PDB file of C-alpha atoms in Angstrom:
ATOM      1  CA  MET L   1      91.892  89.341  73.897  1.00 80.00           C
ATOM      2  CA  GLY L   2      91.145  91.431  77.451  1.00 95.00           C
ATOM      3  CA  LYS L   3      93.219  94.233  79.158  1.00 96.00           C
ATOM      4  CA  PHE L   4      94.450  91.822  81.939  1.00 98.00           C
ATOM      5  CA  ASP L   5      95.451  88.943  79.958  1.00 98.00           C
ATOM      6  CA  GLY L   6      97.646  86.857  81.806  1.00 97.00           C
ATOM      7  CA  LYS L   7      97.532  89.106  85.328  1.00 98.00           C
ATOM      8  CA  VAL L   8      96.154  87.916  88.935  1.00 98.00           C
ATOM      9  CA  ALA L   9      94.006  90.111  91.236  1.00 99.00           C
ATOM     10  CA  PHE L  10      93.821  89.840  95.179  1.00 99.00           C
ATOM     11  CA  ILE L  11      90.037  90.856  96.006  1.00 99.00           C
ATOM     12  CA  THR L  12      88.569  90.530  99.327  1.00 98.00           C
ATOM     13  CA  GLY L  13      84.613  90.845 100.213  1.00 98.00           C
ATOM     14  CA  ALA L  14      84.085  88.923  97.346  1.00 98.00           C
ATOM     15  CA  ALA L  15      81.243  86.774  98.172  1.00 98.00           C
ATOM     16  CA  ARG L  16      78.403  89.331  96.629  1.00 98.00           C
ATOM     17  CA  GLY L  17      78.221  92.938  95.602  1.00 97.00           C
ATOM     18  CA  GLN L  18      81.086  94.916  94.758  1.00 98.00           C
ATOM     19  CA  GLY L  19      83.679  92.238  95.546  1.00 98.00           C
ATOM     20  CA  ARG L  20      81.609  89.981  93.010  1.00 98.00           C
ATOM     21  CA  ALA L  21      81.411  92.305  90.644  1.00 98.00           C
ATOM     22  CA  HIS L  22      85.200  93.109  90.912  1.00 98.00           C
ATOM     23  CA  ALA L  23      85.911  89.804  90.155  1.00 98.00           C
ATOM     24  CA  ILE L  24      83.765  88.863  87.474  1.00 98.00           C
ATOM     25  CA  LYS L  25      84.919  92.091  85.510  1.00 98.00           C
ATOM     26  CA  PHE L  26      88.317  91.282  86.200  1.00 98.00           C
ATOM     27  CA  ALA L  27      88.045  87.928  85.074  1.00 98.00           C
ATOM     28  CA  SER L  28      86.216  88.966  81.936  1.00 98.00           C
ATOM     29  CA  GLU L  29      89.249  91.002  81.280  1.00 98.00           C
ATOM     30  CA  GLY L  30      91.402  87.967  81.141  1.00 98.00           C
ATOM     31  CA  ALA L  31      92.487  88.087  84.444  1.00 98.00           C
ATOM     32  CA  ASN L  32      92.767  85.002  87.786  1.00 98.00           C
ATOM     33  CA  ILE L  33      91.187  85.716  90.796  1.00 99.00           C
ATOM     34  CA  ILE L  34      92.527  85.013  94.243  1.00 99.00           C
ATOM     35  CA  ALA L  35      89.324  85.837  96.371  1.00 98.00           C
ATOM     36  CA  VAL L  36      88.816  85.918 100.212  1.00 98.00           C
ATOM     37  CA  ASP L  37      85.433  86.261 102.256  1.00 98.00           C
ATOM     38  CA  ILE L  38      84.513  85.791 105.962  1.00 98.00           C
ATOM     39  CA  CYS L  39      81.515  84.384 105.052  1.00 98.00           C
ATOM     40  CA  ALA L  40      80.256  84.371 108.425  1.00 97.00           C
ATOM     41  CA  PRO L  41      78.294  87.237 111.153  1.00 95.00           C
ATOM     42  CA  VAL L  42      79.901  90.299 112.190  1.00 96.00           C
ATOM     43  CA  GLU L  43      78.559  91.120 115.355  1.00 95.00           C
ATOM     44  CA  SER L  44      77.370  94.626 115.383  1.00 93.00           C
ATOM     45  CA  ALA L  45      76.414  94.651 111.674  1.00 93.00           C
ATOM     46  CA  PRO L  46      72.387  94.367 111.353  1.00 88.00           C
ATOM     47  CA  TYR L  47      72.346  92.597 108.305  1.00 92.00           C
ATOM     48  CA  ASP L  48      74.006  88.808 106.955  1.00 93.00           C
ATOM     49  CA  MET L  49      77.411  88.993 105.508  1.00 95.00           C
ATOM     50  CA  GLY L  50      77.882  86.999 102.512  1.00 96.00           C
ATOM     51  CA  SER L  51      77.276  83.278 102.566  1.00 98.00           C
ATOM     52  CA  LYS L  52      79.660  80.449 101.583  1.00 98.00           C
ATOM     53  CA  ALA L  53      77.274  79.358  98.673  1.00 98.00           C
ATOM     54  CA  GLU L  54      77.244  83.038  97.816  1.00 98.00           C
ATOM     55  CA  PHE L  55      81.169  82.555  97.579  1.00 98.00           C
ATOM     56  CA  ASP L  56      80.833  79.711  95.750  1.00 98.00           C
ATOM     57  CA  GLU L  57      78.530  81.117  93.158  1.00 98.00           C
ATOM     58  CA  THR L  58      81.193  84.019  93.153  1.00 98.00           C
ATOM     59  CA  ALA L  59      83.531  81.402  91.885  1.00 98.00           C
ATOM     60  CA  GLU L  60      81.404  79.548  89.373  1.00 98.00           C
ATOM     61  CA  LEU L  61      80.378  83.148  87.501  1.00 98.00           C
ATOM     62  CA  VAL L  62      84.328  83.998  87.615  1.00 98.00           C
ATOM     63  CA  GLU L  63      84.692  80.747  85.938  1.00 98.00           C
ATOM     64  CA  LYS L  64      82.019  81.287  83.418  1.00 98.00           C
ATOM     65  CA  ALA L  65      83.776  84.530  82.652  1.00 98.00           C
ATOM     66  CA  GLY L  66      87.099  82.691  81.467  1.00 97.00           C
ATOM     67  CA  GLY L  67      88.904  83.325  84.651  1.00 98.00           C
ATOM     68  CA  LYS L  68      90.382  80.852  87.403  1.00 98.00           C
ATOM     69  CA  ILE L  69      90.169  81.564  90.991  1.00 98.00           C
ATOM     70  CA  VAL L  70      91.218  80.907  94.362  1.00 98.00           C
ATOM     71  CA  SER L  71      88.495  81.128  96.818  1.00 98.00           C
ATOM     72  CA  ARG L  72      89.221  80.619 100.236  1.00 98.00           C
ATOM     73  CA  VAL L  73      87.143  81.557 103.661  1.00 98.00           C
ATOM     74  CA  ALA L  74      89.206  84.074 105.443  1.00 98.00           C
ATOM     75  CA  ASP L  75      88.850  87.180 107.892  1.00 98.00           C
ATOM     76  CA  VAL L  76      90.513  90.256 106.778  1.00 98.00           C
ATOM     77  CA  ARG L  77      91.197  90.440 110.423  1.00 98.00           C
ATOM     78  CA  ASP L  78      93.812  87.866 110.245  1.00 98.00           C
ATOM     79  CA  LEU L  79      96.899  88.920 108.537  1.00 98.00           C
ATOM     80  CA  GLU L  80      98.362  84.699 108.970  1.00 98.00           C
ATOM     81  CA  ALA L  81      95.585  83.417 106.965  1.00 98.00           C
ATOM     82  CA  MET L  82      95.241  86.433 104.096  1.00 98.00           C
ATOM     83  CA  THR L  83      99.075  85.788 103.686  1.00 98.00           C
ATOM     84  CA  ASP L  84      98.244  82.082 103.202  1.00 98.00           C
ATOM     85  CA  VAL L  85      95.832  82.743 100.830  1.00 98.00           C
ATOM     86  CA  VAL L  86      97.835  85.242  98.801  1.00 98.00           C
ATOM     87  CA  ASN L  87     101.047  82.688  98.912  1.00 98.00           C
ATOM     88  CA  GLU L  88      98.723  80.005  97.675  1.00 98.00           C
ATOM     89  CA  GLY L  89      97.326  81.838  94.804  1.00 98.00           C
ATOM     90  CA  VAL L  90     100.579  83.131  93.701  1.00 98.00           C
ATOM     91  CA  GLY L  91     101.789  79.855  94.062  1.00 98.00           C
ATOM     92  CA  GLN L  92      99.171  78.819  91.645  1.00 98.00           C
ATOM     93  CA  PHE L  93      99.041  81.697  88.978  1.00 98.00           C
ATOM     94  CA  GLY L  94     102.737  82.607  89.549  1.00 98.00           C
ATOM     95  CA  ARG L  95     102.534  86.460  89.932  1.00 98.00           C
ATOM     96  CA  LEU L  96      99.983  89.371  92.006  1.00 98.00           C
ATOM     97  CA  ASP L  97      99.374  92.712  89.964  1.00 98.00           C
ATOM     98  CA  PHE L  98      96.151  93.554  91.708  1.00 99.00           C
ATOM     99  CA  ILE L  99      95.100  94.243  94.846  1.00 99.00           C
ATOM    100  CA  ILE L 100      91.599  95.623  95.445  1.00 99.00           C
ATOM    101  CA  GLY L 101      90.866  96.015  99.269  1.00 98.00           C
ATOM    102  CA  ASN L 102      87.087  96.037  99.176  1.00 98.00           C
ATOM    103  CA  ALA L 103      85.785  94.039 102.442  1.00 98.00           C
ATOM    104  CA  GLY L 104      83.892  96.385 104.759  1.00 97.00           C
ATOM    105  CA  VAL L 105      81.130  96.446 106.983  1.00 97.00           C
ATOM    106  CA  CYS L 106      78.878  99.493 108.270  1.00 94.00           C
ATOM    107  CA  THR L 107      77.129  99.655 111.237  1.00 93.00           C
ATOM    108  CA  TYR L 108      75.169 102.190 112.976  1.00 92.00           C
ATOM    109  CA  GLY L 109      74.982 104.332 116.283  1.00 94.00           C
ATOM    110  CA  MET L 110      76.307 107.797 118.060  1.00 96.00           C
ATOM    111  CA  LEU L 111      79.885 107.986 118.834  1.00 98.00           C
ATOM    112  CA  ALA L 112      78.723 109.752 122.404  1.00 98.00           C
ATOM    113  CA  ASP L 113      77.416 106.537 123.590  1.00 97.00           C
ATOM    114  CA  MET L 114      78.950 103.597 121.035  1.00 98.00           C
ATOM    115  CA  SER L 115      80.449 100.622 122.817  1.00 98.00           C
ATOM    116  CA  GLU L 116      84.227  99.907 122.662  1.00 98.00           C
ATOM    117  CA  ALA L 117      83.476  96.432 121.141  1.00 98.00           C
ATOM    118  CA  GLN L 118      81.414  98.172 118.041  1.00 98.00           C
ATOM    119  CA  TRP L 119      84.031 101.127 117.547  1.00 98.00           C
ATOM    120  CA  ASN L 120      86.725  98.633 117.756  1.00 98.00           C
ATOM    121  CA  GLU L 121      85.223  95.792 114.970  1.00 98.00           C
ATOM    122  CA  MET L 122      84.707  98.916 112.760  1.00 98.00           C
ATOM    123  CA  MET L 123      88.291  99.800 112.579  1.00 98.00           C
ATOM    124  CA  ASP L 124      89.376  96.417 112.974  1.00 98.00           C
ATOM    125  CA  ILE L 125      87.656  95.230 109.672  1.00 98.00           C
ATOM    126  CA  ASP L 126      87.258  98.510 107.595  1.00 98.00           C
ATOM    127  CA  LEU L 127      90.887 100.084 108.347  1.00 98.00           C
ATOM    128  CA  THR L 128      93.579  97.860 109.913  1.00 98.00           C
ATOM    129  CA  GLY L 129      91.805  94.920 107.557  1.00 98.00           C
ATOM    130  CA  VAL L 130      92.289  97.063 104.348  1.00 99.00           C
ATOM    131  CA  TRP L 131      96.008  97.262 105.599  1.00 99.00           C
ATOM    132  CA  LYS L 132      96.424  93.568 106.341  1.00 99.00           C
ATOM    133  CA  THR L 133      95.124  93.206 102.883  1.00 99.00           C
ATOM    134  CA  VAL L 134      97.753  95.196 101.314  1.00 99.00           C
ATOM    135  CA  ARG L 135     100.385  93.955 103.492  1.00 98.00           C
ATOM    136  CA  ALA L 136      99.050  90.170 102.782  1.00 98.00           C
ATOM    137  CA  GLY L 137     100.125  90.750  99.010  1.00 98.00           C
ATOM    138  CA  VAL L 138     102.616  93.620  98.188  1.00 98.00           C
ATOM    139  CA  LYS L 139     105.795  92.107  98.726  1.00 98.00           C
ATOM    140  CA  HIS L 140     104.813  89.702  96.148  1.00 98.00           C
ATOM    141  CA  MET L 141     104.433  92.661  93.564  1.00 98.00           C
ATOM    142  CA  ILE L 142     107.753  94.330  94.722  1.00 98.00           C
ATOM    143  CA  ASP L 143     109.856  91.555  94.724  1.00 98.00           C
ATOM    144  CA  ALA L 144     108.332  90.490  91.137  1.00 98.00           C
ATOM    145  CA  GLY L 145     109.400  94.130  90.029  1.00 98.00           C
ATOM    146  CA  ASN L 146     106.576  94.557  87.317  1.00 97.00           C
ATOM    147  CA  GLY L 147     104.598  97.744  89.020  1.00 98.00           C
ATOM    148  CA  GLY L 148     101.004  97.225  89.592  1.00 98.00           C
ATOM    149  CA  SER L 149      97.861  98.844  90.453  1.00 99.00           C
ATOM    150  CA  ILE L 150      96.168  98.769  94.364  1.00 99.00           C
ATOM    151  CA  VAL L 151      92.736 100.116  94.763  1.00 99.00           C
ATOM    152  CA  LEU L 152      91.525 100.795  98.519  1.00 99.00           C
ATOM    153  CA  THR L 153      87.641 100.811  98.747  1.00 98.00           C
ATOM    154  CA  SER L 154      86.998 104.267 100.738  1.00 98.00           C
ATOM    155  CA  SER L 155      83.479 105.985 100.716  1.00 98.00           C
ATOM    156  CA  THR L 156      81.826 109.123 100.328  1.00 98.00           C
ATOM    157  CA  ALA L 157      82.056 108.892 103.797  1.00 98.00           C
ATOM    158  CA  GLY L 158      85.867 108.828 103.526  1.00 98.00           C
ATOM    159  CA  LEU L 159      85.590 112.729 102.404  1.00 98.00           C
ATOM    160  CA  ARG L 160      82.835 113.838 104.174  1.00 98.00           C
ATOM    161  CA  ASN L 161      80.970 113.415 107.464  1.00 97.00           C
ATOM    162  CA  LEU L 162      77.709 111.326 107.326  1.00 94.00           C
ATOM    163  CA  ASN L 163      75.554 111.547 110.378  1.00 92.00           C
ATOM    164  CA  GLU L 164      74.790 108.182 112.533  1.00 92.00           C
ATOM    165  CA  ILE L 165      77.825 106.437 111.208  1.00 95.00           C
ATOM    166  CA  GLY L 166      80.865 108.599 112.885  1.00 98.00           C
ATOM    167  CA  HIS L 167      83.024 105.353 113.133  1.00 98.00           C
ATOM    168  CA  TYR L 168      82.804 104.844 109.650  1.00 98.00           C
ATOM    169  CA  VAL L 169      83.309 107.815 108.604  1.00 98.00           C
ATOM    170  CA  ALA L 170      86.821 107.987 110.632  1.00 98.00           C
ATOM    171  CA  ALA L 171      87.373 104.527 109.475  1.00 98.00           C
ATOM    172  CA  LYS L 172      87.072 105.615 105.880  1.00 98.00           C
ATOM    173  CA  HIS L 173      88.955 108.776 106.375  1.00 98.00           C
ATOM    174  CA  GLY L 174      91.471 106.849 107.151  1.00 98.00           C
ATOM    175  CA  VAL L 175      91.713 104.313 104.253  1.00 99.00           C
ATOM    176  CA  THR L 176      91.762 107.336 102.092  1.00 98.00           C
ATOM    177  CA  GLY L 177      94.632 108.477 103.960  1.00 98.00           C
ATOM    178  CA  LEU L 178      96.200 105.102 103.958  1.00 99.00           C
ATOM    179  CA  ALA L 179      96.078 105.170 100.139  1.00 99.00           C
ATOM    180  CA  LYS L 180      97.962 108.152  99.994  1.00 98.00           C
ATOM    181  CA  ALA L 181     100.486 106.938 102.173  1.00 99.00           C
ATOM    182  CA  LEU L 182     101.016 103.719 100.199  1.00 99.00           C
ATOM    183  CA  ALA L 183     101.211 105.652  96.985  1.00 99.00           C
ATOM    184  CA  ASN L 184     103.983 107.415  98.136  1.00 99.00           C
ATOM    185  CA  GLU L 185     105.540 104.710  99.547  1.00 98.00           C
ATOM    186  CA  LEU L 186     104.956 102.105  96.472  1.00 99.00           C
ATOM    187  CA  ALA L 187     105.814 104.727  93.930  1.00 98.00           C
ATOM    188  CA  PRO L 188     109.484 103.640  93.476  1.00 98.00           C
ATOM    189  CA  HIS L 189     108.329 100.048  92.418  1.00 98.00           C
ATOM    190  CA  ASN L 190     105.720 101.712  90.030  1.00 98.00           C
ATOM    191  CA  ILE L 191     103.251 100.382  92.099  1.00 99.00           C
ATOM    192  CA  ARG L 192     100.090 102.685  92.213  1.00 99.00           C
ATOM    193  CA  VAL L 193      97.423 103.326  94.900  1.00 99.00           C
ATOM    194  CA  ASN L 194      94.498 105.106  94.689  1.00 99.00           C
ATOM    195  CA  SER L 195      91.311 105.005  96.834  1.00 99.00           C
ATOM    196  CA  ILE L 196      87.318 104.697  95.744  1.00 98.00           C
ATOM    197  CA  HIS L 197      84.328 106.690  97.170  1.00 98.00           C
ATOM    198  CA  PRO L 198      80.977 105.049  95.961  1.00 98.00           C
ATOM    199  CA  SER L 199      77.841 106.755  97.211  1.00 97.00           C
ATOM    200  CA  ASN L 200      74.832 104.743  98.272  1.00 94.00           C
ATOM    201  CA  CYS L 201      75.525 101.343  96.434  1.00 96.00           C
ATOM    202  CA  LYS L 202      72.580  98.694  95.736  1.00 95.00           C
ATOM    203  CA  THR L 203      74.100  95.849  98.030  1.00 94.00           C
ATOM    204  CA  PRO L 204      72.884  94.390 101.550  1.00 90.00           C
ATOM    205  CA  MET L 205      75.273  97.022 102.927  1.00 90.00           C
ATOM    206  CA  MET L 206      72.798  99.755 101.748  1.00 87.00           C
ATOM    207  CA  THR L 207      69.601  98.194 101.198  1.00 90.00           C
ATOM    208  CA  ASN L 208      69.042  96.518 104.648  1.00 88.00           C
ATOM    209  CA  SER L 209      66.584  97.805 107.686  1.00 85.00           C
ATOM    210  CA  GLY L 210      69.514  99.767 109.456  1.00 82.00           C
ATOM    211  CA  VAL L 211      69.985 102.039 106.287  1.00 87.00           C
ATOM    212  CA  ILE L 212      66.113 102.495 105.169  1.00 91.00           C
ATOM    213  CA  LYS L 213      65.452 103.929 108.952  1.00 85.00           C
ATOM    214  CA  MET L 214      68.016 106.423 108.900  1.00 83.00           C
ATOM    215  CA  PHE L 215      66.381 107.411 105.453  1.00 87.00           C
ATOM    216  CA  ARG L 216      62.615 107.184 106.839  1.00 90.00           C
ATOM    217  CA  PRO L 217      62.694 107.558 110.632  1.00 89.00           C
ATOM    218  CA  ASP L 218      59.100 108.786 110.476  1.00 92.00           C
ATOM    219  CA  LEU L 219      57.761 104.958 109.830  1.00 92.00           C
ATOM    220  CA  GLU L 220      58.111 102.458 112.086  1.00 91.00           C
ATOM    221  CA  GLN L 221      58.744  99.850 109.709  1.00 91.00           C
ATOM    222  CA  PRO L 222      59.865 101.364 106.520  1.00 93.00           C
ATOM    223  CA  THR L 223      60.279  99.339 103.220  1.00 93.00           C
ATOM    224  CA  LEU L 224      63.165 100.336 100.567  1.00 93.00           C
ATOM    225  CA  ASP L 225      60.241 101.800  97.888  1.00 94.00           C
ATOM    226  CA  ASP L 226      59.560 104.096 101.158  1.00 94.00           C
ATOM    227  CA  ALA L 227      63.272 104.852 101.047  1.00 93.00           C
ATOM    228  CA  LEU L 228      63.888 105.877  97.251  1.00 94.00           C
ATOM    229  CA  GLU L 229      63.354 109.194  97.101  1.00 94.00           C
ATOM    230  CA  GLY L 230      66.020 109.454 100.443  1.00 92.00           C
ATOM    231  CA  PHE L 231      68.499 107.723  98.616  1.00 94.00           C
ATOM    232  CA  ALA L 232      68.128 109.991  95.573  1.00 96.00           C
ATOM    233  CA  SER L 233      67.966 112.835  97.067  1.00 95.00           C
ATOM    234  CA  ILE L 234      71.497 113.057  97.892  1.00 95.00           C
ATOM    235  CA  HIS L 235      72.450 112.760  94.163  1.00 97.00           C
ATOM    236  CA  LEU L 236      73.009 115.315  91.585  1.00 98.00           C
ATOM    237  CA  LEU L 237      72.039 112.572  88.854  1.00 98.00           C
ATOM    238  CA  ASP L 238      68.573 111.184  89.005  1.00 97.00           C
ATOM    239  CA  THR L 239      69.389 107.688  90.858  1.00 97.00           C
ATOM    240  CA  PRO L 240      68.944 106.237  94.291  1.00 96.00           C
ATOM    241  CA  TRP L 241      72.098 104.384  94.177  1.00 96.00           C
ATOM    242  CA  VAL L 242      75.155 103.252  91.618  1.00 98.00           C
ATOM    243  CA  LEU L 243      75.477  99.637  91.077  1.00 98.00           C
ATOM    244  CA  PRO L 244      78.356  97.539  91.886  1.00 98.00           C
ATOM    245  CA  GLU L 245      79.189  97.309  88.400  1.00 98.00           C
ATOM    246  CA  ASP L 246      79.737 100.866  87.986  1.00 98.00           C
ATOM    247  CA  VAL L 247      82.020 100.983  90.839  1.00 98.00           C
ATOM    248  CA  SER L 248      83.908  98.070  88.881  1.00 98.00           C
ATOM    249  CA  ASN L 249      84.415  99.885  86.168  1.00 98.00           C
ATOM    250  CA  THR L 250      86.075 102.683  87.617  1.00 98.00           C
ATOM    251  CA  VAL L 251      88.280  99.602  89.523  1.00 98.00           C
ATOM    252  CA  ALA L 252      89.291  98.069  86.359  1.00 98.00           C
ATOM    253  CA  HIS L 253      90.322 101.324  84.669  1.00 98.00           C
ATOM    254  CA  LEU L 254      92.426 102.374  87.467  1.00 98.00           C
ATOM    255  CA  CYS L 255      94.054  98.882  87.117  1.00 98.00           C
ATOM    256  CA  SER L 256      94.720  99.479  83.239  1.00 98.00           C
ATOM    257  CA  ASP L 257      97.338 100.743  81.365  1.00 97.00           C
ATOM    258  CA  GLU L 258      94.726 103.788  80.668  1.00 97.00           C
ATOM    259  CA  ALA L 259      95.396 105.242  84.257  1.00 98.00           C
ATOM    260  CA  ARG L 260      99.033 104.481  84.392  1.00 98.00           C
ATOM    261  CA  TYR L 261      99.916 107.879  85.782  1.00 98.00           C
ATOM    262  CA  THR L 262      96.669 108.219  88.073  1.00 98.00           C
ATOM    263  CA  THR L 263      97.941 107.226  91.939  1.00 99.00           C
ATOM    264  CA  GLY L 264      97.380 108.451  95.211  1.00 98.00           C
ATOM    265  CA  ALA L 265      93.981 109.499  93.879  1.00 98.00           C
ATOM    266  CA  ALA L 266      90.346 109.898  95.572  1.00 98.00           C
ATOM    267  CA  ILE L 267      87.821 108.658  93.001  1.00 98.00           C
ATOM    268  CA  PRO L 268      84.378 109.514  93.920  1.00 98.00           C
ATOM    269  CA  VAL L 269      81.747 107.005  92.195  1.00 98.00           C
ATOM    270  CA  ASP L 270      78.851 108.947  93.450  1.00 98.00           C
ATOM    271  CA  ALA L 271      76.282 110.354  91.104  1.00 98.00           C
ATOM    272  CA  GLY L 272      77.499 113.749  91.904  1.00 98.00           C
ATOM    273  CA  MET L 273      76.816 113.523  95.672  1.00 98.00           C
ATOM    274  CA  LEU L 274      79.881 115.200  97.000  1.00 98.00           C
ATOM    275  CA  ALA L 275      79.348 118.167  94.833  1.00 98.00           C
ATOM    276  CA  LYS L 276      76.072 118.661  95.816  1.00 96.00           C
TER     277      LYS L 276
END
């Protein structure tokens, strides 16, 4: 028996990292999964997005964990495609209980000379794409009348500034506000909405050369090992990062009955970063 037996979760950005960890965690607790990922490059990102092969592996891992899955390549910027995927998944599984708006990118640069294209790409994916994720699925939850839970992935950058990623800071602050607005709007339907705020998380979004260079600008070509002390320096606890599974444990808690009165909250998973 799992805490999510018979329930269904819609998860974006599921090819790898946090999205994959969420899918496996929810499947291990009895849920069926509707999953999307772009599986394609994002122009301004200095690292590769998840691949179709990785997305296929996520599907295999979900099934190995005991869940069924509808996995489709889709871009969170495309509301029609997202809605089609959710409709297909609900048609197969019969319901929708959880929406986890996880997909996002992190790119780098100074706001004073950033291109309009880079700014727009960030907002379209990390903020508007999160709204489109909710928009694509929430009517199923409202119409069913079963309540539910929505968890939106923000960041510690959704609660404070971090230098050289001002557009990301702006988008993630927007996600924090979006969660609070949706919590108010959806409370009459017993749908809870919360945001989560991870610090450094050991995924390609964090362990790529762009981020490493931010922590070790003194080196021409720093390695991940070169940057470990810098990664750890922002935390209270002795770790350079949290793991995707740490975030998934918090997401699962927020979607469970154990958190039945938690809504409109901004929950850090940050090894004490925001308290330091």
